[in-house]
């Protein structure tokens, strides 16, 4: 069981003072909520994050005292998916426990931002952005990220717990393979902790189920909207979408409107009649976050629908998920 930090806000509290687990969930709730709304000063924030770390670890020792990933033999480096949220309060409890003792945190642009990370990590923890965002010139090359991991891991006494945070899931378009290869080549112990991918959870945050019995949508497929060379998947000619026997398509890395338009046209031009000008589709921007926005239209009008809303000069809605199929017409989102 991995309770989320959201659960902490209704449950945790006096575990370290001898209370039961149920009672133990309310004090950390207050502390985590204080952190999520911002401490009044740095000293207060540092004291709160230290106290939260102590309470989280005390609670974990009660919930899972034999978990060697927390209380026993530990790897030096953790590769952790942070899901879709950009708030620490939504992380799993076990991830918060690891963050609370981190020496170094290397994070992507779409994982937790530095200010959220600092609410949980020790005061002397190194927090460094190593994000990559498509055509952005400020993106950190993968070779540089690999080099940083090795450099920090070469000083285990100074940096005993190193975290590599990735937005969404670690493996699903997460580029974890090269980093793991480097760690193995250098005999560095590591642990992978997966999380929800935006390819699945993103549409669901928008109230769009990827499958739906009433619409006879029984299958879905996930694709990158941009290939390894940076070319939009609608322009590379590598897929015949008419031969893909699924009911719903979910695309990541498709926020640029020129690539979105090319992909929409490629789907319409494919063999068969599975995808037409009238096929429902939707764009979900910043899924799962406060700033989330959703545009619903069809393959013929989706780009213009966005530009009608944001202006003709709009060129991108990154980060975005593109959903194609009958389910895209649904909106099952609650409060």
mmCIF file of C-alpha atoms in Angstrom:
data_model
loop_
_atom_site.group_PDB
_atom_site.id
_atom_site.type_symbol
_atom_site.label_atom_id
_atom_site.label_comp_id
_atom_site.label_asym_id
_atom_site.label_seq_id
_atom_site.Cartn_x
_atom_site.Cartn_y
_atom_site.Cartn_z
ATOM 1 C CA UNK A 1 0.000 0.000 0.000
ATOM 2 C CA UNK A 2 1.357 3.409 -0.951
ATOM 3 C CA UNK A 3 -0.936 6.131 0.476
ATOM 4 C CA UNK A 4 -0.663 9.391 -1.389
ATOM 5 C CA UNK A 5 0.309 12.621 0.272
ATOM 6 C CA UNK A 6 -3.234 13.761 -0.413
ATOM 7 C CA UNK A 7 -4.312 11.082 2.044
ATOM 8 C CA UNK A 8 -1.906 12.601 4.542
ATOM 9 C CA UNK A 9 -4.003 15.757 4.482
ATOM 10 C CA UNK A 10 -6.946 13.891 5.934
ATOM 11 C CA UNK A 11 -5.174 11.347 8.085
ATOM 12 C CA UNK A 12 -1.536 11.648 9.494
ATOM 13 C CA UNK A 13 -0.218 13.134 12.751
ATOM 14 C CA UNK A 14 1.139 11.975 16.056
ATOM 15 C CA UNK A 15 2.761 8.710 15.044
ATOM 16 C CA UNK A 16 6.178 9.750 16.316
ATOM 17 C CA UNK A 17 4.706 10.511 19.753
ATOM 18 C CA UNK A 18 3.175 7.059 20.145
ATOM 19 C CA UNK A 19 -0.318 7.532 18.723
ATOM 20 C CA UNK A 20 -1.947 4.941 16.513
ATOM 21 C CA UNK A 21 -1.746 5.018 12.716
ATOM 22 C CA UNK A 22 -5.259 6.445 12.316
ATOM 23 C CA UNK A 23 -4.476 9.250 14.772
ATOM 24 C CA UNK A 24 -1.079 9.574 13.217
ATOM 25 C CA UNK A 25 -2.477 10.813 9.924
ATOM 26 C CA UNK A 26 -3.711 14.282 11.156
ATOM 27 C CA UNK A 27 -0.560 16.153 12.326
ATOM 28 C CA UNK A 28 1.350 15.523 9.118
ATOM 29 C CA UNK A 29 -1.795 16.654 7.371
ATOM 30 C CA UNK A 30 -1.526 20.013 9.085
ATOM 31 C CA UNK A 31 2.213 20.243 8.383
ATOM 32 C CA UNK A 32 1.921 19.209 4.728
ATOM 33 C CA UNK A 33 -0.942 21.647 4.216
ATOM 34 C CA UNK A 34 1.167 24.387 5.826
ATOM 35 C CA UNK A 35 3.951 23.595 3.388
ATOM 36 C CA UNK A 36 1.589 23.479 0.412
ATOM 37 C CA UNK A 37 0.289 26.954 1.250
ATOM 38 C CA UNK A 38 3.785 28.318 1.930
ATOM 39 C CA UNK A 39 5.600 28.864 5.215
ATOM 40 C CA UNK A 40 5.999 32.447 6.425
ATOM 41 C CA UNK A 41 9.794 32.361 6.284
ATOM 42 C CA UNK A 42 12.667 30.075 5.377
ATOM 43 C CA UNK A 43 13.334 29.049 8.987
ATOM 44 C CA UNK A 44 9.714 28.036 9.443
ATOM 45 C CA UNK A 45 9.711 26.122 6.136
ATOM 46 C CA UNK A 46 12.924 24.288 7.097
ATOM 47 C CA UNK A 47 11.538 23.314 10.499
ATOM 48 C CA UNK A 48 8.278 22.126 8.937
ATOM 49 C CA UNK A 49 9.979 20.040 6.229
ATOM 50 C CA UNK A 50 12.253 18.398 8.828
ATOM 51 C CA UNK A 51 9.284 17.608 11.060
ATOM 52 C CA UNK A 52 7.250 16.253 8.143
ATOM 53 C CA UNK A 53 10.154 14.006 7.174
ATOM 54 C CA UNK A 54 10.361 12.594 10.717
ATOM 55 C CA UNK A 55 6.622 11.958 10.882
ATOM 56 C CA UNK A 56 6.479 10.362 7.419
ATOM 57 C CA UNK A 57 9.274 7.928 8.248
ATOM 58 C CA UNK A 58 7.734 7.101 11.621
ATOM 59 C CA UNK A 59 4.431 6.340 9.937
ATOM 60 C CA UNK A 60 6.084 4.209 7.261
ATOM 61 C CA UNK A 61 7.869 2.150 9.902
ATOM 62 C CA UNK A 62 4.449 1.282 11.360
ATOM 63 C CA UNK A 63 2.789 0.584 8.033
ATOM 64 C CA UNK A 64 5.647 -1.483 6.600
ATOM 65 C CA UNK A 65 8.402 -2.148 9.174
ATOM 66 C CA UNK A 66 10.069 -4.784 6.977
ATOM 67 C CA UNK A 67 10.292 -2.616 3.854
ATOM 68 C CA UNK A 68 13.995 -2.703 3.074
ATOM 69 C CA UNK A 69 13.479 0.073 0.534
ATOM 70 C CA UNK A 70 12.844 2.424 3.458
ATOM 71 C CA UNK A 71 14.280 0.936 6.655
ATOM 72 C CA UNK A 72 16.945 -1.510 5.460
ATOM 73 C CA UNK A 73 19.420 -1.711 2.619
ATOM 74 C CA UNK A 74 18.905 1.309 0.380
ATOM 75 C CA UNK A 75 20.130 2.145 -3.114
ATOM 76 C CA UNK A 76 22.178 5.286 -3.583
ATOM 77 C CA UNK A 77 20.039 6.573 -6.454
ATOM 78 C CA UNK A 78 16.276 6.596 -6.997
ATOM 79 C CA UNK A 79 14.660 7.183 -10.390
ATOM 80 C CA UNK A 80 11.158 8.348 -9.497
ATOM 81 C CA UNK A 81 8.094 9.239 -11.535
ATOM 82 C CA UNK A 82 6.119 12.120 -10.037
ATOM 83 C CA UNK A 83 2.893 11.674 -12.002
ATOM 84 C CA UNK A 84 1.031 14.692 -13.326
ATOM 85 C CA UNK A 85 0.795 17.024 -10.354
ATOM 86 C CA UNK A 86 3.263 19.837 -9.712
ATOM 87 C CA UNK A 87 2.546 19.818 -5.960
ATOM 88 C CA UNK A 88 4.392 17.727 -3.373
ATOM 89 C CA UNK A 89 1.167 17.056 -1.510
ATOM 90 C CA UNK A 90 0.021 14.701 -4.297
ATOM 91 C CA UNK A 91 3.069 12.429 -4.176
ATOM 92 C CA UNK A 92 2.907 8.918 -2.697
ATOM 93 C CA UNK A 93 3.911 8.741 0.947
ATOM 94 C CA UNK A 94 6.913 6.514 0.232
ATOM 95 C CA UNK A 95 8.248 9.033 -2.308
ATOM 96 C CA UNK A 96 7.907 11.852 0.215
ATOM 97 C CA UNK A 97 9.904 9.763 2.698
ATOM 98 C CA UNK A 98 12.762 9.388 0.214
ATOM 99 C CA UNK A 99 12.625 13.094 -0.659
ATOM 100 C CA UNK A 100 12.819 13.974 3.038
ATOM 101 C CA UNK A 101 16.334 12.493 3.258
ATOM 102 C CA UNK A 102 17.632 13.472 -0.216
ATOM 103 C CA UNK A 103 21.165 14.785 -0.693
ATOM 104 C CA UNK A 104 20.695 15.684 -4.381
ATOM 105 C CA UNK A 105 17.573 16.050 -6.533
ATOM 106 C CA UNK A 106 17.831 16.304 -10.335
ATOM 107 C CA UNK A 107 14.395 17.129 -11.714
ATOM 108 C CA UNK A 108 12.738 17.518 -15.121
ATOM 109 C CA UNK A 109 10.622 20.479 -16.219
ATOM 110 C CA UNK A 110 7.431 18.440 -15.916
ATOM 111 C CA UNK A 111 8.183 16.868 -12.544
ATOM 112 C CA UNK A 112 7.942 18.820 -9.284
ATOM 113 C CA UNK A 113 9.258 22.399 -9.503
ATOM 114 C CA UNK A 114 12.151 23.371 -7.247
ATOM 115 C CA UNK A 115 10.024 25.333 -4.777
ATOM 116 C CA UNK A 116 7.829 22.280 -4.138
ATOM 117 C CA UNK A 117 10.847 19.990 -3.793
ATOM 118 C CA UNK A 118 12.392 22.317 -1.210
ATOM 119 C CA UNK A 119 9.303 22.000 0.986
ATOM 120 C CA UNK A 120 10.260 18.397 1.692
ATOM 121 C CA UNK A 121 14.030 17.930 1.252
ATOM 122 C CA UNK A 122 16.648 18.782 3.911
ATOM 123 C CA UNK A 123 17.915 22.380 3.894
ATOM 124 C CA UNK A 124 21.356 21.432 2.522
ATOM 125 C CA UNK A 125 19.979 19.304 -0.349
ATOM 126 C CA UNK A 126 21.159 20.237 -3.863
ATOM 127 C CA UNK A 127 18.121 20.799 -6.128
ATOM 128 C CA UNK A 128 19.008 21.106 -9.811
ATOM 129 C CA UNK A 129 16.855 21.345 -12.954
ATOM 130 C CA UNK A 130 17.932 19.120 -15.849
ATOM 131 C CA UNK A 131 14.846 19.507 -18.003
ATOM 132 C CA UNK A 132 14.496 18.913 -21.734
ATOM 133 C CA UNK A 133 11.649 20.582 -23.645
ATOM 134 C CA UNK A 134 11.613 19.888 -27.367
ATOM 135 C CA UNK A 135 13.051 22.822 -29.308
ATOM 136 C CA UNK A 136 14.012 24.798 -26.187
ATOM 137 C CA UNK A 137 17.675 25.841 -26.420
ATOM 138 C CA UNK A 138 17.970 25.763 -22.631
ATOM 139 C CA UNK A 139 17.324 22.004 -22.548
ATOM 140 C CA UNK A 140 20.030 19.990 -20.789
ATOM 141 C CA UNK A 141 21.589 17.369 -23.112
ATOM 142 C CA UNK A 142 21.126 13.769 -22.024
ATOM 143 C CA UNK A 143 24.903 13.261 -21.991
ATOM 144 C CA UNK A 144 25.210 16.066 -19.423
ATOM 145 C CA UNK A 145 22.515 14.494 -17.235
ATOM 146 C CA UNK A 146 24.310 11.140 -17.364
ATOM 147 C CA UNK A 147 27.575 12.860 -16.394
ATOM 148 C CA UNK A 148 25.951 14.631 -13.434
ATOM 149 C CA UNK A 149 24.491 11.381 -12.108
ATOM 150 C CA UNK A 150 27.906 9.720 -12.133
ATOM 151 C CA UNK A 151 29.659 12.700 -10.570
ATOM 152 C CA UNK A 152 27.268 12.802 -7.635
ATOM 153 C CA UNK A 153 27.235 9.016 -7.222
ATOM 154 C CA UNK A 154 31.053 8.967 -7.038
ATOM 155 C CA UNK A 155 30.809 10.672 -3.619
ATOM 156 C CA UNK A 156 28.499 8.383 -1.603
ATOM 157 C CA UNK A 157 29.609 9.745 1.760
ATOM 158 C CA UNK A 158 28.757 13.278 0.699
ATOM 159 C CA UNK A 159 25.667 12.376 -1.369
ATOM 160 C CA UNK A 160 24.171 9.161 0.101
ATOM 161 C CA UNK A 161 20.682 9.624 -1.399
ATOM 162 C CA UNK A 162 20.310 10.963 -4.942
ATOM 163 C CA UNK A 163 16.934 11.394 -6.632
ATOM 164 C CA UNK A 164 16.244 11.651 -10.345
ATOM 165 C CA UNK A 165 12.668 12.966 -10.673
ATOM 166 C CA UNK A 166 10.751 12.546 -13.925
ATOM 167 C CA UNK A 167 7.288 13.878 -14.677
ATOM 168 C CA UNK A 168 4.648 11.242 -15.382
ATOM 169 C CA UNK A 169 6.047 7.710 -15.442
ATOM 170 C CA UNK A 170 9.734 6.812 -15.460
ATOM 171 C CA UNK A 171 9.641 4.537 -18.502
ATOM 172 C CA UNK A 172 6.693 5.599 -20.679
ATOM 173 C CA UNK A 173 8.455 8.186 -22.868
ATOM 174 C CA UNK A 174 10.549 8.914 -19.780
ATOM 175 C CA UNK A 175 13.989 8.359 -21.347
ATOM 176 C CA UNK A 176 15.197 6.373 -18.360
ATOM 177 C CA UNK A 177 17.022 3.731 -20.390
ATOM 178 C CA UNK A 178 20.241 5.656 -21.085
ATOM 179 C CA UNK A 179 20.530 6.769 -17.471
ATOM 180 C CA UNK A 180 20.068 3.212 -16.220
ATOM 181 C CA UNK A 181 22.640 1.934 -18.708
ATOM 182 C CA UNK A 182 25.164 4.454 -17.361
ATOM 183 C CA UNK A 183 24.404 3.500 -13.767
ATOM 184 C CA UNK A 184 24.895 -0.177 -14.544
ATOM 185 C CA UNK A 185 28.146 0.451 -16.385
ATOM 186 C CA UNK A 186 29.443 2.177 -13.257
ATOM 187 C CA UNK A 187 28.060 -0.405 -10.784
ATOM 188 C CA UNK A 188 25.810 2.130 -9.073
ATOM 189 C CA UNK A 189 22.841 0.765 -7.114
ATOM 190 C CA UNK A 190 19.479 2.238 -8.043
ATOM 191 C CA UNK A 191 15.756 1.734 -7.599
ATOM 192 C CA UNK A 192 12.971 2.647 -10.031
ATOM 193 C CA UNK A 193 9.654 3.946 -8.653
ATOM 194 C CA UNK A 194 6.987 4.298 -11.398
ATOM 195 C CA UNK A 195 3.963 6.574 -11.396
ATOM 196 C CA UNK A 196 0.975 7.517 -13.559
ATOM 197 C CA UNK A 197 1.703 8.524 -17.145
ATOM 198 C CA UNK A 198 -0.049 11.530 -18.628
ATOM 199 C CA UNK A 199 -0.874 9.339 -21.647
ATOM 200 C CA UNK A 200 -3.485 7.579 -19.509
ATOM 201 C CA UNK A 201 -4.169 9.823 -16.528
ATOM 202 C CA UNK A 202 -4.157 13.057 -18.547
ATOM 203 C CA UNK A 203 -7.345 12.330 -20.519
ATOM 204 C CA UNK A 204 -8.977 11.015 -17.341
ATOM 205 C CA UNK A 205 -8.286 14.300 -15.524
ATOM 206 C CA UNK A 206 -10.222 15.950 -18.356
ATOM 207 C CA UNK A 207 -13.157 13.552 -17.910
ATOM 208 C CA UNK A 208 -12.280 11.589 -21.055
ATOM 209 C CA UNK A 209 -12.176 7.817 -20.450
ATOM 210 C CA UNK A 210 -9.874 6.009 -22.853
ATOM 211 C CA UNK A 211 -12.344 3.128 -22.964
ATOM 212 C CA UNK A 212 -16.116 3.214 -22.620
ATOM 213 C CA UNK A 213 -18.528 0.296 -22.830
ATOM 214 C CA UNK A 214 -21.519 2.375 -23.953
ATOM 215 C CA UNK A 215 -19.540 3.737 -26.917
ATOM 216 C CA UNK A 216 -18.069 0.289 -27.629
ATOM 217 C CA UNK A 217 -14.594 1.772 -27.166
ATOM 218 C CA UNK A 218 -12.722 -1.286 -25.915
ATOM 219 C CA UNK A 219 -9.096 -0.495 -26.735
ATOM 220 C CA UNK A 220 -6.586 2.329 -26.953
ATOM 221 C CA UNK A 221 -3.017 2.927 -28.123
ATOM 222 C CA UNK A 222 -0.406 5.438 -26.995
ATOM 223 C CA UNK A 223 2.045 7.211 -29.306
ATOM 224 C CA UNK A 224 4.634 9.936 -29.171
ATOM 225 C CA UNK A 225 3.522 12.844 -31.336
ATOM 226 C CA UNK A 226 7.147 13.589 -32.181
ATOM 227 C CA UNK A 227 9.698 11.012 -33.334
ATOM 228 C CA UNK A 228 13.287 10.633 -32.101
ATOM 229 C CA UNK A 229 14.514 13.061 -34.770
ATOM 230 C CA UNK A 230 12.124 15.788 -33.585
ATOM 231 C CA UNK A 231 9.793 15.405 -36.583
ATOM 232 C CA UNK A 232 6.042 15.387 -35.980
ATOM 233 C CA UNK A 233 4.587 11.895 -36.345
ATOM 234 C CA UNK A 234 2.039 13.237 -38.820
ATOM 235 C CA UNK A 235 4.801 14.357 -41.182
ATOM 236 C CA UNK A 236 7.187 11.404 -41.034
ATOM 237 C CA UNK A 237 4.939 9.036 -43.017
ATOM 238 C CA UNK A 238 5.784 6.113 -40.763
ATOM 239 C CA UNK A 239 2.264 5.028 -39.830
ATOM 240 C CA UNK A 240 -0.839 3.980 -41.692
ATOM 241 C CA UNK A 241 -3.400 4.948 -39.110
ATOM 242 C CA UNK A 242 -6.166 3.092 -40.932
ATOM 243 C CA UNK A 243 -4.535 -0.249 -40.078
ATOM 244 C CA UNK A 244 -4.398 0.425 -36.340
ATOM 245 C CA UNK A 245 -7.218 -1.650 -34.915
ATOM 246 C CA UNK A 246 -7.963 0.345 -31.776
ATOM 247 C CA UNK A 247 -10.829 2.608 -30.790
ATOM 248 C CA UNK A 248 -8.925 5.445 -29.106
ATOM 249 C CA UNK A 249 -5.565 7.086 -29.785
ATOM 250 C CA UNK A 250 -3.580 9.013 -27.165
ATOM 251 C CA UNK A 251 -0.611 11.159 -28.270
ATOM 252 C CA UNK A 252 2.021 12.833 -26.106
ATOM 253 C CA UNK A 253 4.508 15.520 -27.185
ATOM 254 C CA UNK A 254 2.085 17.024 -29.676
ATOM 255 C CA UNK A 255 1.650 20.555 -28.294
ATOM 256 C CA UNK A 256 2.949 22.439 -31.348
ATOM 257 C CA UNK A 257 -0.032 23.367 -33.497
ATOM 258 C CA UNK A 258 1.764 22.778 -36.800
ATOM 259 C CA UNK A 259 2.497 19.191 -35.715
ATOM 260 C CA UNK A 260 -1.062 18.799 -34.432
ATOM 261 C CA UNK A 261 -2.482 19.940 -37.769
ATOM 262 C CA UNK A 262 -0.215 17.568 -39.706
ATOM 263 C CA UNK A 263 -1.198 14.645 -37.504
ATOM 264 C CA UNK A 264 -4.916 15.391 -37.794
ATOM 265 C CA UNK A 265 -4.622 15.497 -41.588
ATOM 266 C CA UNK A 266 -2.563 12.307 -41.633
ATOM 267 C CA UNK A 267 -5.268 10.494 -39.671
ATOM 268 C CA UNK A 268 -8.007 11.694 -42.029
ATOM 269 C CA UNK A 269 -5.962 10.692 -45.093
ATOM 270 C CA UNK A 270 -5.251 7.172 -43.825
ATOM 271 C CA UNK A 271 -6.773 4.052 -45.380
ATOM 272 C CA UNK A 272 -10.303 3.090 -44.396
ATOM 273 C CA UNK A 273 -12.934 5.146 -42.639
ATOM 274 C CA UNK A 274 -11.891 4.750 -39.005
ATOM 275 C CA UNK A 275 -10.696 8.369 -38.765
ATOM 276 C CA UNK A 276 -12.629 11.088 -40.621
ATOM 277 C CA UNK A 277 -12.972 14.855 -40.561
ATOM 278 C CA UNK A 278 -15.821 14.408 -38.067
ATOM 279 C CA UNK A 279 -13.967 12.105 -35.659
ATOM 280 C CA UNK A 280 -14.124 13.625 -32.149
ATOM 281 C CA UNK A 281 -10.817 14.650 -30.598
ATOM 282 C CA UNK A 282 -9.543 16.722 -27.707
ATOM 283 C CA UNK A 283 -6.420 18.495 -26.508
ATOM 284 C CA UNK A 284 -5.674 18.444 -22.772
ATOM 285 C CA UNK A 285 -3.089 21.031 -21.767
ATOM 286 C CA UNK A 286 -1.222 20.822 -18.412
ATOM 287 C CA UNK A 287 -3.300 17.815 -17.396
ATOM 288 C CA UNK A 288 -3.922 17.362 -13.692
ATOM 289 C CA UNK A 289 -2.680 20.811 -12.739
ATOM 290 C CA UNK A 290 -4.474 23.959 -11.632
ATOM 291 C CA UNK A 291 -3.869 25.525 -15.044
ATOM 292 C CA UNK A 292 -5.358 22.568 -16.984
ATOM 293 C CA UNK A 293 -7.314 23.494 -20.129
ATOM 294 C CA UNK A 294 -9.288 21.291 -22.505
ATOM 295 C CA UNK A 295 -10.388 21.879 -26.107
ATOM 296 C CA UNK A 296 -12.881 19.480 -27.722
ATOM 297 C CA UNK A 297 -13.566 19.477 -31.442
ATOM 298 C CA UNK A 298 -13.056 17.101 -34.387
ATOM 299 C CA UNK A 299 -10.058 16.316 -36.580
ATOM 300 C CA UNK A 300 -11.088 18.974 -39.066
ATOM 301 C CA UNK A 301 -11.446 21.838 -36.580
ATOM 302 C CA UNK A 302 -9.256 21.165 -33.519
ATOM 303 C CA UNK A 303 -6.393 23.514 -34.467
ATOM 304 C CA UNK A 304 -8.731 26.359 -35.395
ATOM 305 C CA UNK A 305 -10.747 25.799 -32.218
ATOM 306 C CA UNK A 306 -7.593 26.414 -30.167
ATOM 307 C CA UNK A 307 -6.613 29.484 -32.194
ATOM 308 C CA UNK A 308 -10.133 30.903 -31.902
ATOM 309 C CA UNK A 309 -9.642 30.716 -28.163
ATOM 310 C CA UNK A 310 -5.979 31.744 -27.789
ATOM 311 C CA UNK A 311 -5.445 33.893 -30.876
ATOM 312 C CA UNK A 312 -4.301 33.251 -34.433
ATOM 313 C CA UNK A 313 -0.684 33.838 -33.434
ATOM 314 C CA UNK A 314 -0.761 30.871 -31.032
ATOM 315 C CA UNK A 315 1.806 28.242 -32.053
ATOM 316 C CA UNK A 316 1.886 25.801 -29.138
ATOM 317 C CA UNK A 317 -0.165 24.508 -26.211
ATOM 318 C CA UNK A 318 2.595 22.350 -24.692
ATOM 319 C CA UNK A 319 2.554 20.308 -22.578
ATOM 320 C CA UNK A 320 -0.441 18.594 -24.123
ATOM 321 C CA UNK A 321 -2.131 15.243 -24.733
ATOM 322 C CA UNK A 322 -4.111 14.659 -27.921
ATOM 323 C CA UNK A 323 -7.007 12.178 -27.665
ATOM 324 C CA UNK A 324 -8.728 10.872 -30.815
ATOM 325 C CA UNK A 325 -11.849 8.737 -30.932
ATOM 326 C CA UNK A 326 -15.480 8.642 -29.866
ATOM 327 C CA UNK A 327 -14.585 8.969 -26.186
ATOM 328 C CA UNK A 328 -13.136 12.447 -26.809
ATOM 329 C CA UNK A 329 -16.689 13.793 -27.001
ATOM 330 C CA UNK A 330 -17.329 12.800 -23.383
ATOM 331 C CA UNK A 331 -16.892 14.970 -20.324
ATOM 332 C CA UNK A 332 -17.246 12.868 -17.178
ATOM 333 C CA UNK A 333 -15.214 15.214 -14.995
ATOM 334 C CA UNK A 334 -16.721 15.976 -11.624
ATOM 335 C CA UNK A 335 -15.767 18.734 -9.220
#
